[in-house]
Coordinates of C-alpha atoms in Angstrom, one line a residue:
Chain I
M1 CA -19.7 28.9 19.9
R2 CA -17.1 28.6 17.2
I3 CA -15.6 25.6 18.9
V4 CA -18.9 23.8 19.0
K5 CA -19.4 24.5 15.3
Y6 CA -15.9 23.3 14.6
I7 CA -16.5 20.1 16.5
L8 CA -19.8 19.4 14.8
R9 CA -18.2 20.0 11.4
R10 CA -15.4 17.6 12.2
I11 CA -17.8 14.9 13.4
G12 CA -19.7 15.3 10.2
F13 CA -16.5 14.8 8.2
M14 CA -15.7 11.7 10.3
A15 CA -19.1 10.3 9.6
V16 CA -18.5 10.8 5.8
T17 CA -15.1 9.1 6.1
L18 CA -16.5 6.1 7.9
L19 CA -19.2 5.8 5.4
G20 CA -16.6 5.8 2.7
V21 CA -14.6 3.1 4.5
S22 CA -17.7 1.0 4.9
I23 CA -18.5 1.2 1.2
I24 CA -14.9 0.4 0.2
A25 CA -14.7 -2.5 2.7
F26 CA -18.0 -3.9 1.6
A27 CA -17.0 -3.7 -2.1
L28 CA -13.6 -5.2 -1.6
V29 CA -14.8 -8.3 0.2
R30 CA -17.5 -8.9 -2.4
I31 CA -15.2 -8.5 -5.4
A32 CA -12.6 -10.8 -4.0
P33 CA -12.5 -14.1 -5.8
G34 CA -13.6 -17.3 -4.1
N35 CA -17.1 -18.2 -2.8
P36 CA -17.3 -17.7 0.9
V37 CA -20.1 -20.2 1.2
E38 CA -18.1 -23.0 -0.4
L39 CA -15.3 -22.4 2.0
L40 CA -17.7 -22.9 4.9
L41 CA -19.4 -26.1 3.8
P42 CA -17.8 -29.5 3.4
E43 CA -16.7 -30.3 -0.2
D44 CA -19.5 -32.7 -0.9
A45 CA -22.2 -30.2 0.0
T46 CA -25.3 -30.3 -2.2
E47 CA -26.7 -27.5 -4.3
E48 CA -29.5 -27.1 -1.8
Q49 CA -27.2 -26.9 1.2
I50 CA -25.2 -24.2 -0.5
N51 CA -28.4 -22.3 -1.4
A52 CA -29.6 -22.6 2.2
M53 CA -26.4 -21.2 3.5
E54 CA -26.4 -18.3 1.1
E55 CA -29.9 -17.6 2.1
R56 CA -29.0 -17.6 5.8
M57 CA -26.0 -15.3 5.2
G58 CA -28.2 -13.0 3.2
L59 CA -26.0 -13.4 0.1
N60 CA -29.0 -13.9 -2.2
D61 CA -30.3 -10.3 -1.8
P62 CA -29.3 -7.7 -4.3
V63 CA -25.9 -6.1 -3.4
L64 CA -27.4 -2.7 -2.5
V65 CA -29.9 -4.3 -0.2
Q66 CA -27.1 -6.3 1.5
Y67 CA -25.1 -3.1 2.0
F68 CA -28.0 -1.2 3.5
K69 CA -28.9 -4.1 5.8
Y70 CA -25.3 -4.2 6.9
I71 CA -25.2 -0.5 7.6
G72 CA -28.5 -0.7 9.4
Q73 CA -27.1 -3.4 11.6
V74 CA -23.9 -1.4 12.4
L75 CA -25.9 1.7 13.3
K76 CA -27.8 -0.5 15.8
G77 CA -24.4 -1.6 17.2
D78 CA -24.4 -5.1 15.7
L79 CA -21.3 -5.7 13.7
G80 CA -22.4 -8.9 12.1
Y81 CA -21.8 -12.6 12.6
S82 CA -18.7 -14.6 11.7
Y83 CA -20.0 -17.9 10.2
R84 CA -16.4 -19.1 10.0
L85 CA -15.6 -18.7 13.7
N86 CA -19.3 -19.1 14.9
K87 CA -19.2 -16.0 17.0
S88 CA -20.6 -12.5 16.8
V89 CA -18.1 -10.1 15.3
S90 CA -18.6 -7.7 18.2
Q91 CA -17.5 -10.4 20.6
L92 CA -14.5 -11.4 18.5
I93 CA -13.4 -7.8 18.1
A94 CA -13.8 -7.1 21.8
E95 CA -11.6 -10.1 22.7
R96 CA -8.9 -9.2 20.2
L97 CA -9.1 -5.5 20.9
L98 CA -8.3 -6.2 24.6
Q99 CA -5.2 -8.1 23.6
T100 CA -4.0 -5.4 21.1
A101 CA -4.8 -2.7 23.7
K102 CA -2.6 -4.4 26.3
L103 CA 0.3 -4.4 23.9
A104 CA -0.5 -0.8 22.8
V105 CA -0.5 0.6 26.3
I106 CA 2.9 -0.9 27.1
T107 CA 4.3 0.1 23.7
L108 CA 3.0 3.6 24.2
V109 CA 4.4 4.0 27.7
W110 CA 7.9 2.8 27.1
S111 CA 8.3 4.4 23.7
T112 CA 7.0 7.8 24.8
I113 CA 9.1 8.0 28.0
F114 CA 12.2 6.8 26.3
A115 CA 11.8 9.0 23.2
I116 CA 10.9 12.2 25.0
V117 CA 13.8 11.9 27.4
L118 CA 16.2 11.1 24.6
G119 CA 14.8 14.0 22.5
I120 CA 15.0 16.5 25.3
L121 CA 18.6 15.6 26.1
A122 CA 19.5 15.7 22.4
G123 CA 17.8 19.0 21.9
I124 CA 19.5 20.6 24.9
N125 CA 23.0 19.2 24.0
R126 CA 23.0 19.8 20.3
G127 CA 26.0 18.4 18.5
K128 CA 27.2 16.5 21.6
G129 CA 27.5 12.8 22.2
I130 CA 23.8 12.2 23.2
D131 CA 22.6 14.2 20.2
V132 CA 24.7 12.0 17.8
F133 CA 23.4 8.9 19.6
S134 CA 19.8 10.0 19.2
M135 CA 20.4 10.8 15.6
M136 CA 21.9 7.4 14.9
F137 CA 19.1 5.8 16.8
S138 CA 16.5 7.5 14.7
L139 CA 18.2 6.8 11.4
V140 CA 18.9 3.2 12.1
G141 CA 15.5 2.7 13.7
Q142 CA 13.8 4.1 10.6
S143 CA 15.7 1.8 8.4
V144 CA 15.2 -1.6 9.9
A145 CA 12.4 -3.7 8.5
P146 CA 10.1 -4.6 11.4
V147 CA 9.9 -8.2 10.1
W148 CA 13.6 -8.6 10.1
L149 CA 14.0 -7.0 13.5
A150 CA 11.4 -9.3 15.0
L151 CA 13.1 -12.4 13.5
M152 CA 16.5 -11.2 14.7
M153 CA 15.2 -10.7 18.2
I154 CA 13.7 -14.2 18.2
L155 CA 17.0 -15.5 17.0
L156 CA 19.0 -13.7 19.8
F157 CA 16.6 -13.8 22.8
S158 CA 14.7 -17.0 22.2
V159 CA 17.0 -19.3 20.1
K160 CA 20.5 -18.3 21.3
L161 CA 19.9 -17.0 24.8
G162 CA 16.6 -18.7 25.6
W163 CA 15.4 -15.8 27.7
L164 CA 12.1 -15.0 26.1
P165 CA 9.3 -17.2 24.6
T166 CA 9.0 -16.9 20.8
N167 CA 5.2 -16.6 20.9
G168 CA 2.1 -16.8 23.1
S169 CA 0.1 -14.4 25.0
S170 CA 0.4 -15.5 28.6
G171 CA 2.7 -13.6 30.9
W172 CA 4.6 -10.4 30.6
Q173 CA 7.6 -12.0 29.0
C174 CA 5.6 -12.6 25.8
M175 CA 4.9 -8.9 25.5
I176 CA 8.5 -7.7 25.5
M177 CA 9.6 -8.5 22.0
P178 CA 6.3 -7.5 20.2
S179 CA 6.1 -4.2 22.1
L180 CA 9.8 -3.5 21.3
C181 CA 9.2 -4.1 17.6
N182 CA 5.9 -2.1 17.6
G183 CA 7.3 0.8 19.6
L184 CA 10.6 1.3 17.7
A185 CA 9.0 3.3 14.8
Q186 CA 7.0 5.3 17.3
A187 CA 10.0 6.0 19.5
V188 CA 12.0 7.2 16.5
L189 CA 9.2 9.6 15.4
V190 CA 8.7 11.1 18.8
A191 CA 12.4 11.4 19.6
R192 CA 13.0 13.3 16.4
L193 CA 10.1 15.6 16.9
T194 CA 11.0 16.3 20.5
R195 CA 14.6 17.1 19.5
T196 CA 13.7 19.5 16.8
G197 CA 11.0 21.0 19.0
M198 CA 13.4 21.6 21.9
A199 CA 16.1 22.9 19.7
D200 CA 13.8 25.3 17.9
V201 CA 12.2 26.6 21.1
L202 CA 15.6 27.1 22.8
S203 CA 16.7 29.4 19.9
E204 CA 13.7 31.6 20.4
D205 CA 14.2 35.1 21.8
Y206 CA 12.0 34.7 24.8
I207 CA 14.2 31.9 26.1
T208 CA 17.3 34.1 25.7
A209 CA 15.4 36.9 27.5
T210 CA 14.5 34.5 30.3
R211 CA 18.1 33.4 30.7
A212 CA 19.3 37.0 30.7
R213 CA 17.0 37.7 33.6
G214 CA 19.1 35.2 35.6
I215 CA 16.6 32.3 35.7
S216 CA 18.4 29.0 36.0
K217 CA 18.9 26.7 33.0
M218 CA 16.9 23.9 34.6
K219 CA 13.9 26.2 35.2
V220 CA 14.0 27.6 31.7
Y221 CA 14.1 24.1 30.2
S222 CA 11.4 22.6 32.4
K223 CA 9.1 25.6 32.8
Y224 CA 9.4 27.7 29.6
A225 CA 10.8 25.5 26.8
L226 CA 9.3 22.1 27.4
K227 CA 5.6 23.1 27.1
N228 CA 6.1 24.6 23.7
A229 CA 8.5 22.0 22.5
L230 CA 6.1 19.2 23.3
L231 CA 3.1 20.6 21.5
P232 CA 3.7 18.8 18.1
V233 CA 4.7 15.7 20.0
V234 CA 1.3 15.5 21.7
T235 CA -0.4 15.5 18.3
I236 CA 1.8 12.7 16.9
I237 CA 1.3 10.5 19.9
G238 CA -2.4 11.0 19.9
A239 CA -2.7 10.3 16.2
R240 CA -0.6 7.1 16.7
I241 CA -2.9 5.8 19.4
G242 CA -5.6 4.9 16.9
H243 CA -3.0 3.0 14.8
L244 CA -1.6 1.1 17.8
L245 CA -5.1 0.0 18.7
A246 CA -5.8 -1.2 15.2
G247 CA -2.9 -3.5 15.7
S248 CA 0.0 -4.5 13.5
A249 CA -0.7 -7.4 11.2
V250 CA 2.9 -8.3 10.8
I251 CA 4.2 -8.1 14.3
E252 CA 1.1 -9.9 15.7
S253 CA 1.5 -12.7 13.1
I254 CA 5.2 -13.2 13.9
F255 CA 4.7 -13.4 17.6
V256 CA 1.3 -15.1 17.3
W257 CA -0.3 -12.4 19.4
P258 CA -4.0 -12.9 19.3
G259 CA -4.9 -9.3 18.4
M260 CA -6.7 -7.2 15.8
G261 CA -4.0 -7.4 13.1
Q262 CA -3.8 -11.1 13.3
L263 CA -7.5 -11.5 13.3
L264 CA -7.7 -9.5 10.0
T265 CA -5.1 -11.6 8.2
Q266 CA -7.0 -14.7 9.3
A267 CA -10.3 -13.2 8.2
I268 CA -9.0 -12.2 4.8
G269 CA -7.5 -15.7 4.3
Q270 CA -10.8 -17.3 5.2
R271 CA -13.0 -14.9 3.2
D272 CA -14.9 -14.1 6.4
L273 CA -17.0 -11.2 4.8
Q274 CA -18.6 -9.5 7.8
L275 CA -15.5 -9.9 9.9
V276 CA -13.2 -8.2 7.4
Q277 CA -15.8 -5.4 6.8
S278 CA -16.3 -4.7 10.5
L279 CA -12.6 -4.9 11.3
L280 CA -11.8 -2.3 8.7
L281 CA -14.6 -0.2 10.0
V282 CA -13.7 -0.4 13.6
S283 CA -10.0 0.3 12.9
A284 CA -11.0 3.4 10.8
F285 CA -13.3 4.5 13.6
M286 CA -10.6 4.3 16.2
I287 CA -8.1 6.1 14.0
S288 CA -10.5 8.9 13.0
L289 CA -11.7 9.3 16.6
A290 CA -8.1 9.6 17.9
N291 CA -7.3 12.2 15.3
L292 CA -10.5 14.1 16.1
L293 CA -9.8 14.1 19.8
V294 CA -6.3 15.3 19.3
D295 CA -7.4 18.2 17.1
I296 CA -10.0 19.3 19.6
L297 CA -7.6 19.0 22.4
Y298 CA -5.1 21.1 20.4
T299 CA -7.4 24.0 20.1
F300 CA -7.5 24.3 23.8
V301 CA -3.8 23.7 24.4
D302 CA -2.5 26.0 21.6
P303 CA -4.3 29.4 21.5
R304 CA -2.6 30.2 18.2
I305 CA -4.8 27.7 16.4
Q306 CA -7.4 29.3 14.2
L307 CA -10.6 27.4 13.7
T308 CA -11.7 26.9 10.1
Chain X
M1 CA 16.8 28.4 -5.3
S2 CA 20.0 28.8 -7.2
F3 CA 22.3 25.9 -7.7
K4 CA 25.2 27.8 -6.2
I5 CA 23.5 27.9 -2.8
F6 CA 22.5 24.3 -3.1
F7 CA 26.1 23.2 -3.8
R8 CA 27.5 25.4 -1.1
R9 CA 25.1 23.7 1.4
A10 CA 25.6 20.3 -0.1
K11 CA 29.3 20.5 0.5
K12 CA 28.6 21.0 4.2
S13 CA 25.9 18.3 4.6
T14 CA 27.4 15.1 5.9
F15 CA 24.0 13.4 5.5
L16 CA 23.7 14.3 1.9
K17 CA 27.2 13.1 1.1
L18 CA 26.6 9.8 2.9
G19 CA 23.2 9.3 1.2
I20 CA 24.6 10.0 -2.3
C21 CA 27.6 7.7 -1.6
G22 CA 25.4 4.9 -0.3
F23 CA 23.0 5.2 -3.3
L24 CA 25.9 5.1 -5.8
I25 CA 27.5 2.1 -4.1
L26 CA 24.1 0.4 -4.2
L27 CA 23.6 1.1 -7.9
M28 CA 27.1 -0.2 -8.7
L29 CA 26.5 -3.3 -6.7
L30 CA 23.2 -4.0 -8.2
F31 CA 23.8 -3.2 -11.9
I32 CA 27.5 -3.5 -12.7
A33 CA 29.0 -5.9 -10.1
Y34 CA 28.6 -8.9 -12.3
P35 CA 31.7 -10.7 -10.9
L36 CA 29.9 -10.8 -7.5
M37 CA 26.8 -12.5 -8.9
P38 CA 28.1 -15.3 -11.2
Y39 CA 25.3 -17.7 -10.4
D40 CA 21.8 -18.1 -11.6
W41 CA 19.4 -16.6 -9.0
A42 CA 17.1 -19.5 -9.4
G43 CA 19.9 -22.2 -9.9
I44 CA 19.2 -25.0 -7.4
D45 CA 22.2 -26.9 -6.1
F46 CA 21.5 -29.3 -3.3
A47 CA 25.2 -30.0 -2.7
N48 CA 25.4 -26.5 -1.1
K49 CA 22.2 -26.7 0.8
N50 CA 22.2 -24.2 3.8
L51 CA 26.0 -23.6 3.3
A52 CA 27.3 -21.2 6.0
P53 CA 28.8 -17.8 5.0
F54 CA 32.6 -17.5 4.6
K55 CA 33.1 -21.3 4.6
D56 CA 33.4 -21.5 0.8
M57 CA 34.8 -18.3 -0.8
K58 CA 32.8 -19.1 -4.0
H59 CA 29.7 -18.4 -2.0
I60 CA 30.8 -15.6 0.4
F61 CA 27.4 -15.1 2.1
G62 CA 26.5 -18.8 1.9
C63 CA 23.6 -20.5 0.3
D64 CA 19.9 -20.9 1.1
S65 CA 17.8 -24.0 1.7
L66 CA 17.9 -24.9 -2.1
G67 CA 21.6 -24.2 -2.4
R68 CA 21.1 -20.9 -4.2
D69 CA 23.9 -18.4 -3.8
I70 CA 22.6 -15.7 -1.3
L71 CA 24.8 -12.9 -2.6
T72 CA 23.6 -13.4 -6.1
R73 CA 20.0 -13.5 -5.0
C74 CA 20.5 -10.4 -2.8
L75 CA 21.9 -8.3 -5.6
Y76 CA 19.4 -9.5 -8.1
G77 CA 16.6 -9.1 -5.6
G78 CA 17.8 -5.6 -4.9
R79 CA 17.0 -4.6 -8.5
I80 CA 13.5 -5.9 -8.0
S81 CA 13.0 -4.1 -4.7
L82 CA 14.5 -0.9 -6.2
L83 CA 12.3 -1.1 -9.3
L84 CA 9.3 -1.6 -7.1
S85 CA 10.0 1.3 -4.8
I86 CA 10.9 3.7 -7.7
S87 CA 7.8 2.8 -9.6
V88 CA 5.6 3.3 -6.6
V89 CA 7.1 6.6 -5.7
V90 CA 7.0 8.0 -9.3
F91 CA 3.4 7.1 -9.8
S92 CA 2.4 8.4 -6.3
V93 CA 4.2 11.7 -6.9
V94 CA 2.4 12.2 -10.2
I95 CA -1.1 11.2 -9.0
G96 CA -0.7 12.9 -5.6
T97 CA 0.6 16.2 -7.2
L98 CA -2.2 16.3 -9.8
L99 CA -4.9 15.7 -7.3
G100 CA -3.4 18.0 -4.7
L101 CA -3.1 20.8 -7.3
T102 CA -6.7 20.3 -8.4
A103 CA -8.0 20.4 -4.8
G104 CA -6.0 23.4 -3.9
M105 CA -6.5 25.5 -7.0
F106 CA -10.2 24.8 -7.7
G107 CA -11.4 24.5 -4.1
G108 CA -15.1 23.9 -3.6
W109 CA -16.4 20.5 -4.4
A110 CA -13.2 19.2 -6.0
D111 CA -11.4 20.1 -2.8
I112 CA -14.0 18.5 -0.5
I113 CA -14.2 15.3 -2.5
I114 CA -10.5 14.8 -3.0
M115 CA -9.7 15.5 0.7
R116 CA -12.4 13.2 1.9
I117 CA -10.9 10.4 -0.3
T118 CA -7.5 11.0 1.2
E119 CA -9.0 10.9 4.7
I120 CA -10.8 7.6 3.9
V121 CA -7.5 6.0 2.7
M122 CA -5.5 7.4 5.6
S123 CA -8.0 6.2 8.2
V124 CA -7.3 2.6 7.5
P125 CA -3.8 1.3 8.4
G126 CA -1.8 1.0 5.2
L127 CA -0.9 -2.6 5.5
M128 CA -4.6 -3.6 6.3
L129 CA -5.9 -1.9 3.3
A130 CA -3.1 -3.3 1.2
L131 CA -3.9 -6.9 2.4
C132 CA -7.6 -6.5 1.4
V133 CA -6.8 -5.1 -2.0
V134 CA -4.3 -7.9 -2.7
A135 CA -7.0 -10.4 -1.7
V136 CA -9.1 -8.9 -4.5
L137 CA -6.4 -8.4 -7.2
G138 CA -4.3 -11.4 -6.6
V139 CA -0.5 -11.5 -6.0
N140 CA 1.8 -10.3 -8.7
F141 CA 4.4 -7.6 -9.3
T142 CA 2.1 -5.1 -11.1
N143 CA -0.6 -5.6 -8.5
L144 CA 1.9 -5.0 -5.7
I145 CA 2.8 -1.6 -7.3
I146 CA -0.9 -0.7 -7.5
V147 CA -1.6 -1.7 -3.9
M148 CA 1.3 0.3 -2.5
L149 CA 0.3 3.2 -4.8
I150 CA -3.1 3.3 -3.2
T151 CA -1.7 3.7 0.2
S152 CA 1.1 6.2 -0.6
W153 CA -0.3 8.9 -2.9
T154 CA -2.2 10.6 -0.1
G155 CA 0.9 12.0 1.5
Y156 CA 1.8 13.9 -1.7
C157 CA -1.7 15.0 -2.3
R158 CA -2.0 16.6 1.2
L159 CA 1.5 18.1 0.9
V160 CA 0.8 19.8 -2.5
R161 CA -2.6 21.0 -1.4
G162 CA -1.2 22.6 1.7
Q163 CA 1.5 24.3 -0.3
V164 CA -1.1 25.6 -2.9
M165 CA -3.3 26.9 -0.1
A166 CA -0.3 28.7 1.4
I167 CA 0.8 30.3 -1.8
R168 CA -2.5 30.9 -3.5
N169 CA -3.2 34.1 -1.6
S170 CA 0.4 35.4 -1.7
E171 CA 0.9 38.8 -3.3
Y172 CA 2.9 37.7 -6.2
V173 CA 0.2 35.3 -7.3
K174 CA -2.4 38.1 -6.9
A175 CA -0.1 40.3 -9.0
S176 CA 0.0 37.8 -11.8
T177 CA -3.8 37.5 -11.7
V178 CA -4.1 41.2 -12.0
L179 CA -1.7 41.2 -14.9
G180 CA -4.1 38.8 -16.6
A181 CA -2.3 35.4 -16.2
K182 CA -4.6 32.4 -16.7
R183 CA -5.3 30.1 -13.7
F184 CA -3.5 27.2 -15.5
S185 CA -0.4 29.2 -16.1
I186 CA -0.3 30.5 -12.5
M187 CA -0.6 26.9 -11.4
V188 CA 2.3 25.7 -13.6
K189 CA 4.6 28.7 -13.4
Q190 CA 4.1 30.1 -9.9
I191 CA 2.7 27.4 -7.7
L192 CA 4.2 24.1 -8.9
P193 CA 7.9 25.2 -8.5
N194 CA 7.1 25.8 -4.8
C195 CA 6.0 22.3 -4.4
V196 CA 9.1 20.7 -5.9
T197 CA 11.3 20.9 -2.9
P198 CA 9.0 19.3 -0.3
I199 CA 8.0 16.6 -2.9
I200 CA 11.7 15.7 -3.5
I201 CA 12.3 15.4 0.2
Q202 CA 9.2 13.3 0.8
A203 CA 9.9 11.1 -2.2
S204 CA 13.4 10.2 -1.1
Q205 CA 12.1 9.0 2.2
N206 CA 9.2 7.3 0.6
L207 CA 11.6 5.2 -1.4
G208 CA 12.8 3.6 1.8
S209 CA 9.3 3.2 3.3
V210 CA 8.1 1.3 0.2
I211 CA 10.9 -1.2 0.6
L212 CA 10.0 -1.6 4.3
M213 CA 6.4 -2.1 3.5
E214 CA 7.3 -4.8 0.9
S215 CA 9.0 -6.8 3.6
G216 CA 5.9 -6.7 5.7
M217 CA 3.7 -7.7 2.9
S218 CA 6.0 -10.5 1.9
Y219 CA 5.8 -11.9 5.4
L220 CA 2.0 -12.1 5.1
G221 CA 2.3 -13.8 1.8
C222 CA 1.4 -10.8 -0.4
G223 CA 4.8 -9.7 -1.5
V224 CA 6.8 -10.4 -4.7
P225 CA 5.8 -14.0 -5.5
L226 CA 8.4 -16.8 -5.2
P227 CA 10.8 -17.8 -6.7
T228 CA 11.7 -14.2 -7.8
P229 CA 13.9 -12.8 -5.1
A230 CA 13.1 -9.5 -3.4
W231 CA 14.7 -8.6 -0.1
G232 CA 11.4 -8.8 1.7
S233 CA 10.5 -12.2 0.3
M234 CA 14.0 -13.5 1.0
I235 CA 13.7 -12.5 4.7
S236 CA 10.4 -14.1 5.2
D237 CA 11.5 -17.1 3.1
G238 CA 14.3 -17.7 5.6
R239 CA 12.1 -17.8 8.7
Q240 CA 11.6 -21.5 8.6
Y241 CA 15.4 -22.0 8.7
L242 CA 16.0 -19.4 11.4
T243 CA 17.5 -22.0 13.8
V244 CA 19.6 -24.0 11.3
A245 CA 20.6 -21.4 8.7
P246 CA 20.0 -17.9 10.1
W247 CA 22.1 -16.2 7.4
I248 CA 19.3 -16.8 4.9
T249 CA 17.3 -14.2 6.9
I250 CA 20.2 -12.0 8.1
V251 CA 21.9 -11.2 4.9
P252 CA 19.0 -9.7 2.9
G253 CA 17.9 -7.8 6.0
I254 CA 21.3 -6.1 6.1
F255 CA 21.2 -5.2 2.4
L256 CA 17.7 -3.8 3.0
M257 CA 18.8 -1.8 6.1
F258 CA 21.7 -0.2 4.3
T259 CA 19.6 0.7 1.3
V260 CA 16.8 2.3 3.4
L261 CA 19.4 4.0 5.5
S262 CA 21.0 5.6 2.5
F263 CA 17.6 6.8 1.3
N264 CA 17.0 8.3 4.7
F265 CA 20.3 10.0 4.7
L266 CA 19.5 11.4 1.3
G267 CA 16.1 12.7 2.5
D268 CA 17.6 14.3 5.6
G269 CA 20.5 15.8 3.5
L270 CA 18.1 17.2 0.9
R271 CA 16.0 18.7 3.6
D272 CA 19.0 20.5 5.0
C273 CA 20.1 21.8 1.6
L274 CA 16.8 22.6 0.0
D275 CA 14.8 24.1 2.8
P276 CA 14.6 27.8 2.0
K277 CA 14.1 28.6 5.7
N278 CA 17.4 27.0 6.6
K279 CA 19.7 29.9 7.0
N280 CA 23.1 28.3 7.4

């Protein structure tokens, strides 16, 4: 029963958070300078045309009315209409989310496998070569600017070697560089956590006791240590899924990947009100949902967690 | 923690030594190495347009598309990047700590409201929120500080609140309450000192992450406005010349990497030395 109460409470908090995001997003796009209507119409548009357009977009209503209309729409599942791109926002986001999700899945798979293997090896062999390598990898990986890394990769793999295309979204070759850039930060985080987790668990008494009973090293590592060492790693990966699905504006812009992040930068530049609002809302929804699911999962996986 | 223990640990921590050395070298390069930066950072000189590094020893790292000396711009730009990251971190620490203390000490509605606000900010990817706020405020240096502040105070707030919650019910705080200490004096004398260590550790890493974020924002046209050099804006400025003059992009990126690396060393080193749970 407590778990149900906990979940309901968390869902309530999530609703409040999303409401807050919607208010902030709505306010931001309306305070921003520049008239969205004038950007839509040709320069020689008459007063009447501008008025008609404002009427159509609902910009003549009082601000509060506009907000509640928008929220009413969203609750019905309609994210609005982009007058700039002449498409419904839901459709635009669905298209872009698919592209970002493709990238996110690949990024998640390689970075998780690579980082967990590296972290486990480093945690088991503390102070040895592989540990030093993993430490250097994390420190350098944390210190490189993603923009710079992306440009350096383009310089090396596209300009000098000509192996990979600089941009585009067709074919698997186009996904290599963006997913490497996106996944680096992720891999660093996971590798560090796995290493500390593994090292901490291995110094616990129960591991020593298991070893003393004559159980082989491999079995101790894989059966007794790994499960506990990976607990915090699961949280971090889960929490990052939401962020990965929201897309990275920088990486997507550099590699011209038609995803969520790139759509947002475009939408802000073009003062596309409903698109910006809905993009922020959808991103916030995915991130909060991922966090919520991880927390709920965690209460089942880790019996030590006390529900509050 | 006594300084004696700190120094004993500091002597053993390679990370801390590397971090401090890196930081000092950086400060020297940026603020007293005038012989290395004899040129005007905005001085245009078309004779040296896209000059390659090491060709002319007067311009060791070459020149950019307007013939400006890259080393001079990197060192001058470093001051700007450093000023930006230090301002953002200092303001974030102050705001985050105050709000975190309030939430943790007073609980109730204050806690609920402050924590919901941090959740709202954290549920939107930092760069996305920053882009939207920049669109409202416009691009300039002060606004850049404000925008990054908005995304980075939440970490300190949650950290301090967590710390307060953990200490609030400890026996020595209860003892002070029984002895008649006021809530405010408990907050300042008993609880705040316990937050200092984790804050210092987080702040030293945050210094690097602000510089990284600036590079991302510059690429999207929301960084330190041109022609003022900052590492991020220099990197993205060089992208058009990536094929003809890649050094315009490479050099500031290396400066940036070493700076962030030394901040990260500093953060890891401080963690090793300051963490009371660390027994070595």
